[in-house]
Amino acid sequence: MSFTAVLLGAAVGCSAADDAPRPEVPAPTGRQAALCRALHKELPDEVGGLKRRATDPVSDFTAAWGEGPWIELRCGVPRPKIFNDVRTQAVDIDGVKWSPERLPDGSIRCTTPLRPVYVEVTLPKKVVGDGGDMSALVDLAAAVRKAVPSDDPDDSPAPKTP
């Protein structure tokens, strides 16, 4: 076997990673990075019926589910520009508030507005459809609630009455 054939075989063997999700990796620091690492440990194996898969590069700040286009999660993203608009709404999905933003390709990017670190999930059009179905976020809610505490005063437990 020639040297070229060996190199070609190695390249073919590595091509599986070429179809891996490649979300831009955020760079949180300090407490935000620690919260993102805690969230990463809590993330489910399935979201919206789609199996989790490795991202490229592998990072504690990103995750993905499904076959392209993927559901992508990024933790520790900068404050989204939509939060500068006072009309931005938040939707509560299983105890976690998300601010959705429809993207030009039909996908929906949802970001947690009231937590000490921003968690962003992009749901592709094939998941949300034309109606904007964000129910896949239900599968992420328990992990977000457990790992990233809410800063929303509305999420505080009701005071006990004597």
PDB file of C-alpha atoms in Angstrom:
ATOM      1  CA  MET A   1       0.000   0.000   0.000  1.00  0.00           C
ATOM      2  CA  SER A   2       1.343   3.400  -0.906  1.00  0.00           C
ATOM      3  CA  PHE A   3       1.857   6.338   1.448  1.00  0.00           C
ATOM      4  CA  THR A   4      -0.892   8.211  -0.458  1.00  0.00           C
ATOM      5  CA  ALA A   5      -3.369   5.378   0.100  1.00  0.00           C
ATOM      6  CA  VAL A   6      -2.637   5.402   3.833  1.00  0.00           C
ATOM      7  CA  LEU A   7      -3.205   9.166   3.997  1.00  0.00           C
ATOM      8  CA  LEU A   8      -6.410   8.866   1.980  1.00  0.00           C
ATOM      9  CA  GLY A   9      -7.652   6.109   4.289  1.00  0.00           C
ATOM     10  CA  ALA A  10      -6.897   8.248   7.332  1.00  0.00           C
ATOM     11  CA  ALA A  11      -8.716  11.214   5.818  1.00  0.00           C
ATOM     12  CA  VAL A  12     -11.786   9.104   5.044  1.00  0.00           C
ATOM     13  CA  GLY A  13     -11.747   7.748   8.589  1.00  0.00           C
ATOM     14  CA  CYS A  14     -11.779  11.297   9.941  1.00  0.00           C
ATOM     15  CA  SER A  15     -14.553  12.576   7.705  1.00  0.00           C
ATOM     16  CA  ALA A  16     -17.313  11.607  10.160  1.00  0.00           C
ATOM     17  CA  ALA A  17     -16.388  14.608  12.289  1.00  0.00           C
ATOM     18  CA  ASP A  18     -17.028  16.859   9.295  1.00  0.00           C
ATOM     19  CA  ASP A  19     -20.785  16.533   9.823  1.00  0.00           C
ATOM     20  CA  ALA A  20     -20.568  17.416  13.524  1.00  0.00           C
ATOM     21  CA  PRO A  21     -22.370  20.540  14.720  1.00  0.00           C
ATOM     22  CA  ARG A  22     -19.966  23.491  14.941  1.00  0.00           C
ATOM     23  CA  PRO A  23     -21.620  26.087  17.152  1.00  0.00           C
ATOM     24  CA  GLU A  24     -19.526  29.138  17.929  1.00  0.00           C
ATOM     25  CA  VAL A  25     -18.060  28.495  21.387  1.00  0.00           C
ATOM     26  CA  PRO A  26     -18.739  31.272  23.923  1.00  0.00           C
ATOM     27  CA  ALA A  27     -16.010  32.329  26.357  1.00  0.00           C
ATOM     28  CA  PRO A  28     -17.609  32.845  29.768  1.00  0.00           C
ATOM     29  CA  THR A  29     -15.331  33.355  32.765  1.00  0.00           C
ATOM     30  CA  GLY A  30     -15.545  33.036  36.533  1.00  0.00           C
ATOM     31  CA  ARG A  31     -18.963  32.241  37.975  1.00  0.00           C
ATOM     32  CA  GLN A  32     -20.587  32.207  34.536  1.00  0.00           C
ATOM     33  CA  ALA A  33     -18.173  29.538  33.298  1.00  0.00           C
ATOM     34  CA  ALA A  34     -18.809  27.466  36.436  1.00  0.00           C
ATOM     35  CA  LEU A  35     -22.582  27.707  35.905  1.00  0.00           C
ATOM     36  CA  CYS A  36     -22.193  26.649  32.272  1.00  0.00           C
ATOM     37  CA  ARG A  37     -20.086  23.641  33.263  1.00  0.00           C
ATOM     38  CA  ALA A  38     -22.725  22.662  35.829  1.00  0.00           C
ATOM     39  CA  LEU A  39     -25.429  22.990  33.165  1.00  0.00           C
ATOM     40  CA  HIS A  40     -23.440  20.866  30.719  1.00  0.00           C
ATOM     41  CA  LYS A  41     -23.373  18.015  33.268  1.00  0.00           C
ATOM     42  CA  GLU A  42     -27.171  18.193  33.653  1.00  0.00           C
ATOM     43  CA  LEU A  43     -28.126  18.295  29.968  1.00  0.00           C
ATOM     44  CA  PRO A  44     -30.391  15.468  28.783  1.00  0.00           C
ATOM     45  CA  ASP A  45     -29.507  12.783  26.250  1.00  0.00           C
ATOM     46  CA  GLU A  46     -32.578  13.718  24.189  1.00  0.00           C
ATOM     47  CA  VAL A  47     -34.279  17.010  23.367  1.00  0.00           C
ATOM     48  CA  GLY A  48     -37.468  17.033  21.339  1.00  0.00           C
ATOM     49  CA  GLY A  49     -36.977  13.329  20.611  1.00  0.00           C
ATOM     50  CA  LEU A  50     -33.532  14.014  19.100  1.00  0.00           C
ATOM     51  CA  LYS A  51     -30.414  12.304  20.439  1.00  0.00           C
ATOM     52  CA  ARG A  52     -27.489  14.305  21.779  1.00  0.00           C
ATOM     53  CA  ARG A  53     -24.356  14.385  19.683  1.00  0.00           C
ATOM     54  CA  ALA A  54     -20.825  15.673  20.028  1.00  0.00           C
ATOM     55  CA  THR A  55     -19.957  19.171  18.867  1.00  0.00           C
ATOM     56  CA  ASP A  56     -16.759  20.234  17.149  1.00  0.00           C
ATOM     57  CA  PRO A  57     -14.865  21.491  18.999  1.00  0.00           C
ATOM     58  CA  VAL A  58     -15.942  19.656  22.126  1.00  0.00           C
ATOM     59  CA  SER A  59     -16.785  22.229  24.805  1.00  0.00           C
ATOM     60  CA  ASP A  60     -18.565  22.483  28.148  1.00  0.00           C
ATOM     61  CA  PHE A  61     -20.215  25.622  26.748  1.00  0.00           C
ATOM     62  CA  THR A  62     -21.998  24.005  23.773  1.00  0.00           C
ATOM     63  CA  ALA A  63     -24.261  21.036  23.077  1.00  0.00           C
ATOM     64  CA  ALA A  64     -26.303  19.728  20.146  1.00  0.00           C
ATOM     65  CA  TRP A  65     -29.093  17.265  19.439  1.00  0.00           C
ATOM     66  CA  GLY A  66     -30.292  15.649  16.208  1.00  0.00           C
ATOM     67  CA  GLU A  67     -29.051  15.402  12.639  1.00  0.00           C
ATOM     68  CA  GLY A  68     -28.352  18.678  10.834  1.00  0.00           C
ATOM     69  CA  PRO A  69     -29.698  21.190  11.170  1.00  0.00           C
ATOM     70  CA  TRP A  70     -29.292  20.598  14.895  1.00  0.00           C
ATOM     71  CA  ILE A  71     -30.795  21.927  18.062  1.00  0.00           C
ATOM     72  CA  GLU A  72     -27.825  23.867  19.436  1.00  0.00           C
ATOM     73  CA  LEU A  73     -27.243  25.144  22.963  1.00  0.00           C
ATOM     74  CA  ARG A  74     -24.599  27.727  23.846  1.00  0.00           C
ATOM     75  CA  CYS A  75     -24.018  28.811  27.427  1.00  0.00           C
ATOM     76  CA  GLY A  76     -22.249  32.026  28.368  1.00  0.00           C
ATOM     77  CA  VAL A  77     -23.174  34.019  25.278  1.00  0.00           C
ATOM     78  CA  PRO A  78     -23.013  37.828  25.386  1.00  0.00           C
ATOM     79  CA  ARG A  79     -26.191  39.771  26.155  1.00  0.00           C
ATOM     80  CA  PRO A  80     -28.387  39.467  23.048  1.00  0.00           C
ATOM     81  CA  LYS A  81     -29.235  42.649  21.141  1.00  0.00           C
ATOM     82  CA  ILE A  82     -32.948  41.817  21.363  1.00  0.00           C
ATOM     83  CA  PHE A  83     -32.736  42.523  25.111  1.00  0.00           C
ATOM     84  CA  ASN A  84     -32.173  46.197  24.246  1.00  0.00           C
ATOM     85  CA  ASP A  85     -35.721  46.331  22.843  1.00  0.00           C
ATOM     86  CA  VAL A  86     -38.257  47.054  25.605  1.00  0.00           C
ATOM     87  CA  ARG A  87     -40.872  45.147  23.587  1.00  0.00           C
ATOM     88  CA  THR A  88     -38.962  41.864  23.893  1.00  0.00           C
ATOM     89  CA  GLN A  89     -41.213  39.269  25.474  1.00  0.00           C
ATOM     90  CA  ALA A  90     -40.306  36.237  27.554  1.00  0.00           C
ATOM     91  CA  VAL A  91     -42.189  32.957  27.344  1.00  0.00           C
ATOM     92  CA  ASP A  92     -42.276  30.631  30.360  1.00  0.00           C
ATOM     93  CA  ILE A  93     -41.666  27.033  29.375  1.00  0.00           C
ATOM     94  CA  ASP A  94     -41.761  24.630  32.308  1.00  0.00           C
ATOM     95  CA  GLY A  95     -40.448  27.189  34.791  1.00  0.00           C
ATOM     96  CA  VAL A  96     -37.746  28.718  32.586  1.00  0.00           C
ATOM     97  CA  LYS A  97     -38.265  32.042  30.825  1.00  0.00           C
ATOM     98  CA  TRP A  98     -36.987  32.293  27.241  1.00  0.00           C
ATOM     99  CA  SER A  99     -36.933  35.274  24.891  1.00  0.00           C
ATOM    100  CA  PRO A 100     -37.526  33.923  21.371  1.00  0.00           C
ATOM    101  CA  GLU A 101     -36.209  35.519  18.201  1.00  0.00           C
ATOM    102  CA  ARG A 102     -37.237  34.277  14.736  1.00  0.00           C
ATOM    103  CA  LEU A 103     -34.206  34.090  12.439  1.00  0.00           C
ATOM    104  CA  PRO A 104     -34.233  34.632   8.646  1.00  0.00           C
ATOM    105  CA  ASP A 105     -33.886  30.879   7.958  1.00  0.00           C
ATOM    106  CA  GLY A 106     -37.074  30.125   9.949  1.00  0.00           C
ATOM    107  CA  SER A 107     -35.289  28.819  13.034  1.00  0.00           C
ATOM    108  CA  ILE A 108     -35.926  30.307  16.469  1.00  0.00           C
ATOM    109  CA  ARG A 109     -33.149  31.417  18.821  1.00  0.00           C
ATOM    110  CA  CYS A 110     -34.271  31.451  22.469  1.00  0.00           C
ATOM    111  CA  THR A 111     -32.217  33.037  25.250  1.00  0.00           C
ATOM    112  CA  THR A 112     -32.774  33.031  29.008  1.00  0.00           C
ATOM    113  CA  PRO A 113     -33.214  36.671  30.074  1.00  0.00           C
ATOM    114  CA  LEU A 114     -33.168  36.523  33.864  1.00  0.00           C
ATOM    115  CA  ARG A 115     -30.306  34.258  34.866  1.00  0.00           C
ATOM    116  CA  PRO A 116     -26.718  35.095  35.890  1.00  0.00           C
ATOM    117  CA  VAL A 117     -25.474  33.621  32.597  1.00  0.00           C
ATOM    118  CA  TYR A 118     -27.233  33.724  29.232  1.00  0.00           C
ATOM    119  CA  VAL A 119     -28.211  30.322  27.848  1.00  0.00           C
ATOM    120  CA  GLU A 120     -29.059  30.349  24.143  1.00  0.00           C
ATOM    121  CA  VAL A 121     -30.835  27.541  22.287  1.00  0.00           C
ATOM    122  CA  THR A 122     -31.378  27.586  18.540  1.00  0.00           C
ATOM    123  CA  LEU A 123     -34.268  25.441  17.351  1.00  0.00           C
ATOM    124  CA  PRO A 124     -34.083  24.763  13.587  1.00  0.00           C
ATOM    125  CA  LYS A 125     -37.106  25.276  11.351  1.00  0.00           C
ATOM    126  CA  LYS A 126     -37.522  21.510  10.960  1.00  0.00           C
ATOM    127  CA  VAL A 127     -38.163  21.382  14.745  1.00  0.00           C
ATOM    128  CA  VAL A 128     -40.294  24.519  15.185  1.00  0.00           C
ATOM    129  CA  GLY A 129     -42.170  24.331  11.872  1.00  0.00           C
ATOM    130  CA  ASP A 130     -44.073  27.300  10.505  1.00  0.00           C
ATOM    131  CA  GLY A 131     -46.023  27.665  13.763  1.00  0.00           C
ATOM    132  CA  GLY A 132     -42.980  28.296  15.967  1.00  0.00           C
ATOM    133  CA  ASP A 133     -43.323  25.199  18.189  1.00  0.00           C
ATOM    134  CA  MET A 134     -40.793  25.618  21.014  1.00  0.00           C
ATOM    135  CA  SER A 135     -41.915  22.588  23.055  1.00  0.00           C
ATOM    136  CA  ALA A 136     -38.455  21.002  22.714  1.00  0.00           C
ATOM    137  CA  LEU A 137     -37.353  23.510  25.384  1.00  0.00           C
ATOM    138  CA  VAL A 138     -39.371  21.510  27.938  1.00  0.00           C
ATOM    139  CA  ASP A 139     -36.634  18.865  27.799  1.00  0.00           C
ATOM    140  CA  LEU A 140     -33.997  21.456  28.775  1.00  0.00           C
ATOM    141  CA  ALA A 141     -35.972  23.145  31.549  1.00  0.00           C
ATOM    142  CA  ALA A 142     -35.009  20.843  34.437  1.00  0.00           C
ATOM    143  CA  ALA A 143     -31.292  21.159  33.648  1.00  0.00           C
ATOM    144  CA  VAL A 144     -31.465  24.960  33.383  1.00  0.00           C
ATOM    145  CA  ARG A 145     -33.502  25.280  36.604  1.00  0.00           C
ATOM    146  CA  LYS A 146     -31.090  23.015  38.496  1.00  0.00           C
ATOM    147  CA  ALA A 147     -27.771  24.435  37.262  1.00  0.00           C
ATOM    148  CA  VAL A 148     -28.455  28.121  36.559  1.00  0.00           C
ATOM    149  CA  PRO A 149     -30.426  29.915  39.306  1.00  0.00           C
ATOM    150  CA  SER A 150     -33.033  32.477  38.321  1.00  0.00           C
ATOM    151  CA  ASP A 151     -32.545  36.201  39.006  1.00  0.00           C
ATOM    152  CA  ASP A 152     -36.260  36.806  38.389  1.00  0.00           C
ATOM    153  CA  PRO A 153     -38.081  37.998  41.538  1.00  0.00           C
ATOM    154  CA  ASP A 154     -41.252  36.403  40.135  1.00  0.00           C
ATOM    155  CA  ASP A 155     -39.576  33.002  40.478  1.00  0.00           C
ATOM    156  CA  SER A 156     -39.052  33.411  44.235  1.00  0.00           C
ATOM    157  CA  PRO A 157     -41.106  31.153  46.479  1.00  0.00           C
ATOM    158  CA  ALA A 158     -44.171  32.793  47.979  1.00  0.00           C
ATOM    159  CA  PRO A 159     -43.597  34.143  51.492  1.00  0.00           C
ATOM    160  CA  LYS A 160     -44.965  31.975  54.261  1.00  0.00           C
ATOM    161  CA  THR A 161     -47.860  33.402  56.192  1.00  0.00           C
ATOM    162  CA  PRO A 162     -47.872  33.042  59.974  1.00  0.00           C
TER     163      PRO A 162
END
